[in-house]
PDB file of C-alpha atoms in Angstrom:
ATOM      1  CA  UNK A   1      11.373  -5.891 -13.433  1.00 97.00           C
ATOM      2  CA  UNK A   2       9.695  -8.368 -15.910  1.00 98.00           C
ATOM      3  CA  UNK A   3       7.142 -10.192 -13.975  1.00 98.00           C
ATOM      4  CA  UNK A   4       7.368 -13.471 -15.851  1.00 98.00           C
ATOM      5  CA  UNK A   5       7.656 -15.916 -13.288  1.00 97.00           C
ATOM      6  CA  UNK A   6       8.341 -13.420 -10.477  1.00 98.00           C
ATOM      7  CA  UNK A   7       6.353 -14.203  -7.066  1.00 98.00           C
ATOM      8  CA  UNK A   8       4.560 -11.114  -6.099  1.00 98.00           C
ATOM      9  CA  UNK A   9       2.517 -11.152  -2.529  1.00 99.00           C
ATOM     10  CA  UNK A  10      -0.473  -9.565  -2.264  1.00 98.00           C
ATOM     11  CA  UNK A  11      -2.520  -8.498   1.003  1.00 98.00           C
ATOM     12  CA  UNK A  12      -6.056  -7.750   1.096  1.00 98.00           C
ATOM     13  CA  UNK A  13      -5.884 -10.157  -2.309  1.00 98.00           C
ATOM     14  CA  UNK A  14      -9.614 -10.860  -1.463  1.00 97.00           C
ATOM     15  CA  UNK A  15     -11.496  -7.733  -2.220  1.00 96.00           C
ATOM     16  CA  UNK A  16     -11.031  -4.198  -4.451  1.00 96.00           C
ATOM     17  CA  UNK A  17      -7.854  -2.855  -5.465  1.00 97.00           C
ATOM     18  CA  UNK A  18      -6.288  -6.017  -3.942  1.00 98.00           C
ATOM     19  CA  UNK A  19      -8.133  -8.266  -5.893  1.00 98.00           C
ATOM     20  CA  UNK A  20      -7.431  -6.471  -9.386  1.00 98.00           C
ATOM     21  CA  UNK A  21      -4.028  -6.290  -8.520  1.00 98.00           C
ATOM     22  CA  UNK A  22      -3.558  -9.744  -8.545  1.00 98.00           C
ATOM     23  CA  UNK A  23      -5.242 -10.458 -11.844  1.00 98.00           C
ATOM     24  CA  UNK A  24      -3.333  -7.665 -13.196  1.00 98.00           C
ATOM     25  CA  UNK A  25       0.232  -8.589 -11.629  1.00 98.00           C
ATOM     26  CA  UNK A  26      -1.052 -12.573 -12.922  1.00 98.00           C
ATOM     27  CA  UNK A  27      -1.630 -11.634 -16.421  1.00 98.00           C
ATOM     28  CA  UNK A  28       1.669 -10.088 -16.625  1.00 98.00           C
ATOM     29  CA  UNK A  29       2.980 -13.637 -16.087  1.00 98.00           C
ATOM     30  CA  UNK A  30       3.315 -13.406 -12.087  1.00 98.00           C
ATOM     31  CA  UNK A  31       2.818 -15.878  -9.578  1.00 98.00           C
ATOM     32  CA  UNK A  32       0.304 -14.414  -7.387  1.00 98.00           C
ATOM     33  CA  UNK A  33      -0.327 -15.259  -3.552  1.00 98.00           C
ATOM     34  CA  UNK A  34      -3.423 -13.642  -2.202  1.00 98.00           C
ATOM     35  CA  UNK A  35      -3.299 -12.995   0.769  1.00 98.00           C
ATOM     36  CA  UNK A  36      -6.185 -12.301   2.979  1.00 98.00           C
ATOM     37  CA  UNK A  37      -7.894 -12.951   6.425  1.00 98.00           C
ATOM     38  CA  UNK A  38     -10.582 -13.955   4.602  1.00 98.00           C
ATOM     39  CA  UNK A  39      -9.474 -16.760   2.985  1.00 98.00           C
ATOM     40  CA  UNK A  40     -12.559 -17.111   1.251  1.00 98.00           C
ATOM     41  CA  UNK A  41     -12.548 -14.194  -0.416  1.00 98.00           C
ATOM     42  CA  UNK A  42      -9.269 -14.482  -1.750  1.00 98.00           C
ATOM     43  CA  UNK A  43     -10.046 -18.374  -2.947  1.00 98.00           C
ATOM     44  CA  UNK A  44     -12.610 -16.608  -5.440  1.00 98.00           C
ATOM     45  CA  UNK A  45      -9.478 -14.197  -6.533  1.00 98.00           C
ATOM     46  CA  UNK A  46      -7.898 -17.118  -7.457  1.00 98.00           C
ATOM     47  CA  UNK A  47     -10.509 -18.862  -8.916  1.00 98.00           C
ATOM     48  CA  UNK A  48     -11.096 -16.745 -11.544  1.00 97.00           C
ATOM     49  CA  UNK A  49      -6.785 -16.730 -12.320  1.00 98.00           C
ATOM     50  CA  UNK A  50      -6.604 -20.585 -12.674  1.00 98.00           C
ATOM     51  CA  UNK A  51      -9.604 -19.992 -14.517  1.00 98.00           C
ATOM     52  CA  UNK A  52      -7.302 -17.911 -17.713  1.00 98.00           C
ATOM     53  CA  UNK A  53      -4.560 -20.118 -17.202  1.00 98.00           C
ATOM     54  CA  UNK A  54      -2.377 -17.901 -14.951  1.00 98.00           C
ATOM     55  CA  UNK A  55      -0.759 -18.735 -11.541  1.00 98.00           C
ATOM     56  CA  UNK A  56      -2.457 -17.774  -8.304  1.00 98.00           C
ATOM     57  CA  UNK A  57      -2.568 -18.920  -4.436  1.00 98.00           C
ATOM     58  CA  UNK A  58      -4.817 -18.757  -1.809  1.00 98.00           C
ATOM     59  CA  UNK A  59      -2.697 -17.911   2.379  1.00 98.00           C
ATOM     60  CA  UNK A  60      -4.688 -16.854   4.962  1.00 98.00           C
ATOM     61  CA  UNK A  61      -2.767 -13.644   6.627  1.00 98.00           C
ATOM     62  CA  UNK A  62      -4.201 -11.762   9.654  1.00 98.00           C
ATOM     63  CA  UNK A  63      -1.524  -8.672   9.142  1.00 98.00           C
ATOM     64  CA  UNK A  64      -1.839  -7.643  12.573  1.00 98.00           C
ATOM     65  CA  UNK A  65       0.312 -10.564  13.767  1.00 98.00           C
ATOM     66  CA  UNK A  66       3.604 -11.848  13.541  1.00 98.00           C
ATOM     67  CA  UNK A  67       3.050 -14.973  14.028  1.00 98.00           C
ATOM     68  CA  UNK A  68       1.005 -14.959  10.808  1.00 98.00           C
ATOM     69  CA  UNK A  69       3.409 -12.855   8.708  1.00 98.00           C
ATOM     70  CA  UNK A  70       5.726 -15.296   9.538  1.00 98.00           C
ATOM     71  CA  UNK A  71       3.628 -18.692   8.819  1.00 98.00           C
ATOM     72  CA  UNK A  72       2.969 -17.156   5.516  1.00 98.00           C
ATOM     73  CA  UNK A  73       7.010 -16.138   4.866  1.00 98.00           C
ATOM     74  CA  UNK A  74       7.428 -20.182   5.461  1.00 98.00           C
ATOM     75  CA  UNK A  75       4.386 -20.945   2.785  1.00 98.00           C
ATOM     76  CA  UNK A  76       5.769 -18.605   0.285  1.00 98.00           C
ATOM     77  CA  UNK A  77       9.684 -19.783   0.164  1.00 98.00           C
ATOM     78  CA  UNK A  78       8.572 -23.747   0.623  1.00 98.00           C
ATOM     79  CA  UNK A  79       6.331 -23.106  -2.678  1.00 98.00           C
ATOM     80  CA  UNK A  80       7.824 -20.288  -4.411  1.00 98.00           C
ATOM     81  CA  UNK A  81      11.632 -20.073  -2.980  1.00 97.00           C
ATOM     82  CA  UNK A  82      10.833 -16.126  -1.900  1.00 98.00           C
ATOM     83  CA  UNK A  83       9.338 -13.305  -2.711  1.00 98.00           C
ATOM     84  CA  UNK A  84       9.810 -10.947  -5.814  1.00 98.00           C
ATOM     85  CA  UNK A  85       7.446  -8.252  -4.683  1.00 98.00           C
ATOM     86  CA  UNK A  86       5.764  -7.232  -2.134  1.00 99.00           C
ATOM     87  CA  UNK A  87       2.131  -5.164  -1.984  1.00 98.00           C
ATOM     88  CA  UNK A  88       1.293  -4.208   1.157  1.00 98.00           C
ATOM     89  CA  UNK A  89      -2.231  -3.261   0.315  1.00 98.00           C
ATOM     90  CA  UNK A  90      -4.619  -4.175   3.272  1.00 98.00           C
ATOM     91  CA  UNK A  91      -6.555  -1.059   5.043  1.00 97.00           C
ATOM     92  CA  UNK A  92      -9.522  -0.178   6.527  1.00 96.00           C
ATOM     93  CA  UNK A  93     -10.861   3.335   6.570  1.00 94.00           C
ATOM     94  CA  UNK A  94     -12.812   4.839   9.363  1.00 92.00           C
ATOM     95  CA  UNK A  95     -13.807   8.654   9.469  1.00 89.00           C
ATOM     96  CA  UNK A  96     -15.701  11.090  11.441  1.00 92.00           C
ATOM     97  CA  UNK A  97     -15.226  13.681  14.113  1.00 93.00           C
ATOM     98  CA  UNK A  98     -12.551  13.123  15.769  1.00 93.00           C
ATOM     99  CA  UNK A  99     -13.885  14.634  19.349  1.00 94.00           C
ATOM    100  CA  UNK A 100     -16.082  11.919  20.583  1.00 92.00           C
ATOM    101  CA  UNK A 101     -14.988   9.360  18.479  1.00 92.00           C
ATOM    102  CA  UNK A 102     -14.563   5.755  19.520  1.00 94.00           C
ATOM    103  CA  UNK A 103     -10.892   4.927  20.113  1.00 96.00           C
ATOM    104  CA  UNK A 104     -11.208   1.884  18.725  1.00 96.00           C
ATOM    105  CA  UNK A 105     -11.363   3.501  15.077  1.00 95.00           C
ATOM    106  CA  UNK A 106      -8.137   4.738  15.571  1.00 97.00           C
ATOM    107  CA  UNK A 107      -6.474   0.968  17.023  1.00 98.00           C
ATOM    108  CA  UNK A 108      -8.163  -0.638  13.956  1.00 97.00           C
ATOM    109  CA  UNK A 109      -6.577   1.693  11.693  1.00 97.00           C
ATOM    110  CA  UNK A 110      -2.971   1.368  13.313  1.00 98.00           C
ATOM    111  CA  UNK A 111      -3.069  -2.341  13.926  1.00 98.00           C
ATOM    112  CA  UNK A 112      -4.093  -3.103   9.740  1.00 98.00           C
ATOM    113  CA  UNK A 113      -2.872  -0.047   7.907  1.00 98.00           C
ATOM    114  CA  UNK A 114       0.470   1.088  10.297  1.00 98.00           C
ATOM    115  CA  UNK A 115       1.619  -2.701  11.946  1.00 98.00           C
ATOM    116  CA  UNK A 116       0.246  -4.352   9.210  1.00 98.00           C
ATOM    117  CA  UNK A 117       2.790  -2.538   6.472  1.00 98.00           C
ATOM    118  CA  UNK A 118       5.626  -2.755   9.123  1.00 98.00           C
ATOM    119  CA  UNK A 119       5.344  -6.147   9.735  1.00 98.00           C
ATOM    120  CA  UNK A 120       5.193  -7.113   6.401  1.00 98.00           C
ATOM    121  CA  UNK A 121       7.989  -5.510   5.135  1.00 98.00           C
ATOM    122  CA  UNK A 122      10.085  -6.848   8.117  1.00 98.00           C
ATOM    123  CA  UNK A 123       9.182 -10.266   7.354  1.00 98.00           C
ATOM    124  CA  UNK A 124      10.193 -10.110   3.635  1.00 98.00           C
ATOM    125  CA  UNK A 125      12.696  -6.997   3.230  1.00 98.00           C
ATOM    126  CA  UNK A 126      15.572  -8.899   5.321  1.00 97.00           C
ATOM    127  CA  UNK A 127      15.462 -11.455   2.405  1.00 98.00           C
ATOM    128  CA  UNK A 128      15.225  -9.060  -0.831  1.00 98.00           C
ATOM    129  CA  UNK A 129      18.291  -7.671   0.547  1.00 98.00           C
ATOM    130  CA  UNK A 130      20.204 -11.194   0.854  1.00 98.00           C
ATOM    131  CA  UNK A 131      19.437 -11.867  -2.942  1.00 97.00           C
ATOM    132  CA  UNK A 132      20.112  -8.256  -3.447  1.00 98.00           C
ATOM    133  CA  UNK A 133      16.506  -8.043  -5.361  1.00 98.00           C
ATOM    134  CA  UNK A 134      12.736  -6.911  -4.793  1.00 98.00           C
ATOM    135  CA  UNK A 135      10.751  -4.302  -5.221  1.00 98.00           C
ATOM    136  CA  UNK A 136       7.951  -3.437  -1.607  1.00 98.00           C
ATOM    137  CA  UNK A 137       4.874  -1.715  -2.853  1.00 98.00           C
ATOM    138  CA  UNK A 138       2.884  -0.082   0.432  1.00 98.00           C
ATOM    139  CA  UNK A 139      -0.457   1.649   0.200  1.00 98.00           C
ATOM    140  CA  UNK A 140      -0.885   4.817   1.962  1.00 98.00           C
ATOM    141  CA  UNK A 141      -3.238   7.492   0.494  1.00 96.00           C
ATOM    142  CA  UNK A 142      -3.716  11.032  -0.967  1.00 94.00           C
ATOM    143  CA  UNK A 143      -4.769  11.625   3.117  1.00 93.00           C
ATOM    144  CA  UNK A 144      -0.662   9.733   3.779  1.00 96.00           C
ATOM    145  CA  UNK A 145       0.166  13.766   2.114  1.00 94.00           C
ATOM    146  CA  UNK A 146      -2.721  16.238   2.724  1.00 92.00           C
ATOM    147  CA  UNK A 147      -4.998  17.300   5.564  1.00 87.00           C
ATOM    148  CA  UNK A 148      -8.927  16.675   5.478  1.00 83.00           C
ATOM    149  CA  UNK A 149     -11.393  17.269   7.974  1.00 87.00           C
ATOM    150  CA  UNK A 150     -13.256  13.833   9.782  1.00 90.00           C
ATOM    151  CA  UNK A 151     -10.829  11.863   8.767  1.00 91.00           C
ATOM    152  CA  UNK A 152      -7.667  12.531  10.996  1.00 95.00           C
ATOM    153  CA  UNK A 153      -7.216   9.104  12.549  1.00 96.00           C
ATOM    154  CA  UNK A 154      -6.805   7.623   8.782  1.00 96.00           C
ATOM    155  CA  UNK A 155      -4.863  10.366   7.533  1.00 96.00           C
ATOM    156  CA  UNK A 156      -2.841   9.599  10.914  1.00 97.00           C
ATOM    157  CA  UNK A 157      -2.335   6.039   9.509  1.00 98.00           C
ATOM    158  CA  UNK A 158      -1.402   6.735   5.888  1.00 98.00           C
ATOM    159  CA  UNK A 159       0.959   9.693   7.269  1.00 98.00           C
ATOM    160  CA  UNK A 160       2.868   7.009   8.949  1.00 98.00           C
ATOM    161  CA  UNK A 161       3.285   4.605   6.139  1.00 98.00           C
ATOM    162  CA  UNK A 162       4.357   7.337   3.959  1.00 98.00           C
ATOM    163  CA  UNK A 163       6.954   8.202   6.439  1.00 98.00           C
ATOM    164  CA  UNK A 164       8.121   4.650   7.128  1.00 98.00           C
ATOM    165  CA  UNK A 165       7.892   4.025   3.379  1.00 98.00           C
ATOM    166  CA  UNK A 166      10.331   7.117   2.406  1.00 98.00           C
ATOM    167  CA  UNK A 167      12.979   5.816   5.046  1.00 98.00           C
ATOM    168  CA  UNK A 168      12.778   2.310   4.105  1.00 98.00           C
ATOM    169  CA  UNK A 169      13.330   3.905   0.445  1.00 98.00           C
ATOM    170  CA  UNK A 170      16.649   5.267   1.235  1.00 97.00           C
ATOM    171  CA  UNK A 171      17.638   2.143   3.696  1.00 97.00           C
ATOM    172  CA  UNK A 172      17.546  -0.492   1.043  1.00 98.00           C
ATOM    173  CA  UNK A 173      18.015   1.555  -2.625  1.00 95.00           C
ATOM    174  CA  UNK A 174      21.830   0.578  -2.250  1.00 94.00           C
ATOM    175  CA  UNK A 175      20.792  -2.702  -1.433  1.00 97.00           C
ATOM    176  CA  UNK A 176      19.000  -3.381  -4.998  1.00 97.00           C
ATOM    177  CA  UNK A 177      15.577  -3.595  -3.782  1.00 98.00           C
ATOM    178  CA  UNK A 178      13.098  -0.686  -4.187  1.00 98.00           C
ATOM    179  CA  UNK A 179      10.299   0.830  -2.342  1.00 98.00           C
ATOM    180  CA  UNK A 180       7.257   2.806  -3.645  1.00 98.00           C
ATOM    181  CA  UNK A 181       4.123   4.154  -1.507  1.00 98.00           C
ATOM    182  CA  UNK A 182       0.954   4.194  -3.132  1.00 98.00           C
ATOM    183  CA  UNK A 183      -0.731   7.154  -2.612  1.00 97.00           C
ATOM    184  CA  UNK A 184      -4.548   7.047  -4.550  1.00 96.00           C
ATOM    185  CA  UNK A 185      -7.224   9.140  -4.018  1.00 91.00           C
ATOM    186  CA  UNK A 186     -10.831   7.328  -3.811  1.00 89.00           C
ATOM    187  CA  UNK A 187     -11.421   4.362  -5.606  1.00 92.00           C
ATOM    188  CA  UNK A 188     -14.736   2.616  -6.563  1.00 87.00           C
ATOM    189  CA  UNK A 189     -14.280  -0.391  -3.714  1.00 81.00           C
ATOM    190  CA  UNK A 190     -16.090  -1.788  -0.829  1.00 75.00           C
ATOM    191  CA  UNK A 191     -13.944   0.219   1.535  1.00 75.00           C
ATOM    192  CA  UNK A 192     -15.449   3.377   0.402  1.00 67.00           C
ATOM    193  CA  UNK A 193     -19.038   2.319   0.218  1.00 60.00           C
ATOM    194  CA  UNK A 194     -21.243   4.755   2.212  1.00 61.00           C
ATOM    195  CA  UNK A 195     -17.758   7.745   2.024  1.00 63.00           C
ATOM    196  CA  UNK A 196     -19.112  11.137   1.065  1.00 64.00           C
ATOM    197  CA  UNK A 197     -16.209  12.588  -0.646  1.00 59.00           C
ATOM    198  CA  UNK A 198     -15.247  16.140  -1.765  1.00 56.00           C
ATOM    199  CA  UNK A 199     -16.590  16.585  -5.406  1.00 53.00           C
ATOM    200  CA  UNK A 200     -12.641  16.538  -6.689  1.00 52.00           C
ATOM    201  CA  UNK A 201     -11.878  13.615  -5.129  1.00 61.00           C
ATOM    202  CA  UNK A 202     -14.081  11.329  -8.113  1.00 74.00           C
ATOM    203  CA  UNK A 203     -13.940   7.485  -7.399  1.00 84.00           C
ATOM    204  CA  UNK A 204     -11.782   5.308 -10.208  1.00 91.00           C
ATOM    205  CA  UNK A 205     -11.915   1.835 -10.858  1.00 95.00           C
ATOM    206  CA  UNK A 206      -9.573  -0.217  -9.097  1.00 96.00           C
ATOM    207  CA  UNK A 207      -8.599  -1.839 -11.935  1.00 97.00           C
ATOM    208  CA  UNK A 208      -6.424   2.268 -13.111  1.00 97.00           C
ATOM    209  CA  UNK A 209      -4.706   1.717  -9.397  1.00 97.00           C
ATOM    210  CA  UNK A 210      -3.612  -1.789 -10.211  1.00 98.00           C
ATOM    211  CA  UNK A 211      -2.625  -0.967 -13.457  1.00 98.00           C
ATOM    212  CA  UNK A 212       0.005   2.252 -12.449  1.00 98.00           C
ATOM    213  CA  UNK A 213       1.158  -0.320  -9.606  1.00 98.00           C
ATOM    214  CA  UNK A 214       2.031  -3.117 -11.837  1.00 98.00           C
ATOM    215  CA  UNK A 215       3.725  -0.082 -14.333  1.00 98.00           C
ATOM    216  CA  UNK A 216       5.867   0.988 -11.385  1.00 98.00           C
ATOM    217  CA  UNK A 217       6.959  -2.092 -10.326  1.00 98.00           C
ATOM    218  CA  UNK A 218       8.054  -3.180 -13.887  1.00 98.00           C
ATOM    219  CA  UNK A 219       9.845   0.030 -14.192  1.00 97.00           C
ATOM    220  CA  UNK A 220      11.491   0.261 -11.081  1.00 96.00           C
ATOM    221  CA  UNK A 221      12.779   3.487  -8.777  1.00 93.00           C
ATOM    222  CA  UNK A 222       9.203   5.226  -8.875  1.00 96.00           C
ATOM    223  CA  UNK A 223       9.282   6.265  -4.669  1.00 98.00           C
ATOM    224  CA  UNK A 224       5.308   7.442  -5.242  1.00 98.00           C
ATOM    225  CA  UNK A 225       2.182   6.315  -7.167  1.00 98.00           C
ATOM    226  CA  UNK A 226       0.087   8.762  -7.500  1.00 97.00           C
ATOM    227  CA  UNK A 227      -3.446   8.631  -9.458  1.00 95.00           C
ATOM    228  CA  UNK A 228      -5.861  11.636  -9.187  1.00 92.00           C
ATOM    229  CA  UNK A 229      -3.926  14.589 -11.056  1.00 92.00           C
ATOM    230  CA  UNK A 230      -6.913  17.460  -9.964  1.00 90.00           C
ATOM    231  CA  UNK A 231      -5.145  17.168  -6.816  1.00 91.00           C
ATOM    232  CA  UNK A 232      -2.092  18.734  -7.838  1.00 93.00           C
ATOM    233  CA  UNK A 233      -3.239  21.991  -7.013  1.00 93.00           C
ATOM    234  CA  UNK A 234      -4.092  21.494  -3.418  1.00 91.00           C
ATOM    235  CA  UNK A 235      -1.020  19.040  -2.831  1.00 93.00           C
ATOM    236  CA  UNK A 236       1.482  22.585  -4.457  1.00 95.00           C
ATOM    237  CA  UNK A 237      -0.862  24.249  -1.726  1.00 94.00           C
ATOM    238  CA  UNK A 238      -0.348  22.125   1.508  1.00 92.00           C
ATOM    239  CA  UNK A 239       3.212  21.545   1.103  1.00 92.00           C
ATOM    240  CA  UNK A 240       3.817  25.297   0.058  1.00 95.00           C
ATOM    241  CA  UNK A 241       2.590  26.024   3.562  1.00 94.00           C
ATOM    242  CA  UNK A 242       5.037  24.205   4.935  1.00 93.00           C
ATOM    243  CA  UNK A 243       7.915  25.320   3.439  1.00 95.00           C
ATOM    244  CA  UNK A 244       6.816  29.299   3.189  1.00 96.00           C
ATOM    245  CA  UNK A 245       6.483  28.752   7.324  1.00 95.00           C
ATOM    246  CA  UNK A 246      10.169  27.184   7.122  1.00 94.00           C
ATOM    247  CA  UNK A 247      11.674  30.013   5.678  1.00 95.00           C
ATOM    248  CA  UNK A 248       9.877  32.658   7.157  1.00 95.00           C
ATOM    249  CA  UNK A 249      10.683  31.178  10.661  1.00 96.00           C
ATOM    250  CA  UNK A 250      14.649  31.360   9.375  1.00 94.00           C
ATOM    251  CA  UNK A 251      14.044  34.974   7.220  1.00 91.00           C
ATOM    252  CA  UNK A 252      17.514  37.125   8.111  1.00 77.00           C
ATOM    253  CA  UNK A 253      19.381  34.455   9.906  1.00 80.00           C
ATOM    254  CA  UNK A 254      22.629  33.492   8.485  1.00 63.00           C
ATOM    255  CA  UNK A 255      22.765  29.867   6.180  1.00 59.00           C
TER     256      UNK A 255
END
């Protein structure tokens, strides 16, 4: 897809990867809405857009509501006529033990990273598919594909948006509008201040993320973004499981 003049909408636009992606997706020649339930966050994202010339705007979305998806659906076709592309990129990470944990870690995590990605792509996919154009973009993880310990209530999350992501892939591909999941490892942003990780797992600048995103969506038909290759390995590992345990469970019964 060339971006030139394309609408792309942006959660989380106010802070980390969100906020490079819309400078990046912007200086491809997009018309960037950040969006963000801290609207004043995002107003500096834009700020510093307008500043180079480039097109940006500021809607305040809560993705956790409907109501809000929808108010900004109605901003973004009164200004724009519809979106081009979608990034479902808010999260929030909590991790720990899970046995004693507080629950509300977990409701966090599915209200922003689970509802939030389901509820966006409701409110927009219904009218890629009338136009018969669009490309959704939703952020899961390296945890949305392998098992870590402390950190099963996130991995829960990004699990499910890889799973919703992959069927909404197949729903709409005859319909001409694409899905990809983003699945990064750690990245150098706010989100992950305070995160011990494993040594492997090295933070990158959120600015590499953006960069493969925008790549992907100008290409087209890419169903996963990955960006830490050292994970390879342990990815071969963890889904080899899986299928060894299929076959051995079937071993000697007839096809």
């Amino acid at each position: 897809m060339d971006m030139q003049g394309k609408t792309v909408v942006i959660t989380g636009g106010g802070s980390g990867v969100g906020r490079v992606m819309c400078e990046v997706f912007a200086g491809a020649g997009a018309q960037v809405v950040a969006a963000d339930v801290n609207t004043a966050a995002a107003e500096e994202t834009c700020e510093g857009i307008l500043a180079r010339g480039q097109s940006a705007a500021v809607m305040t979305l809560d993705v956790s509501s409907q109501e809000s998806w929808q108010a900004l659906r109605e901003q973004v076709n009164r200004r724009y006529g519809g979106c081009d592309v979608l990034c479902n990129n808010a999260g929030v990470l909590r991790v720990g033990p899970f046995s004693g944990s507080d629950l509300g870690d977990w409701f966090i995590q599915s209200r922003v990273n689970v509802d939030g990605v389901i509820l966006g792509c409701h409110t927009f996919a219904e009218d890629m598919v009338a136009k018969g154009s669009g490309h959704i973009v939703n952020t899961a993880s390296l945890s949305g594909m392998l098992a870590a310990p402390d950190a099963s209530t996130y991995t829960a999350s990004k699990f499910a948006v890889v799973g919703f992501s992959n069927c909404l892939r197949y729903e709409l591909a005859e319909q001409g509008v694409d899905v990809s999941v983003l699945c990064p490892g750690a990245v150098d942003t706010p989100m992950n201040d305070g995160v011990e990780f494993p040594a492997e797992d090295r933070l990158i600048p959120p600015a590499e993320v953006a960069q493969r995103v925008l790549e992907a969506v100008q290409q087209g038909g890419k169903p996963y973004i990955f960006t830490h290759p050292e994970f390879a390995e342990i990815l071969r590992q963890q889904l080899g499981e899986v299928i060894s345990e299929f076959d051995a469970t079937f071993a000697g019964e007839a096809a």
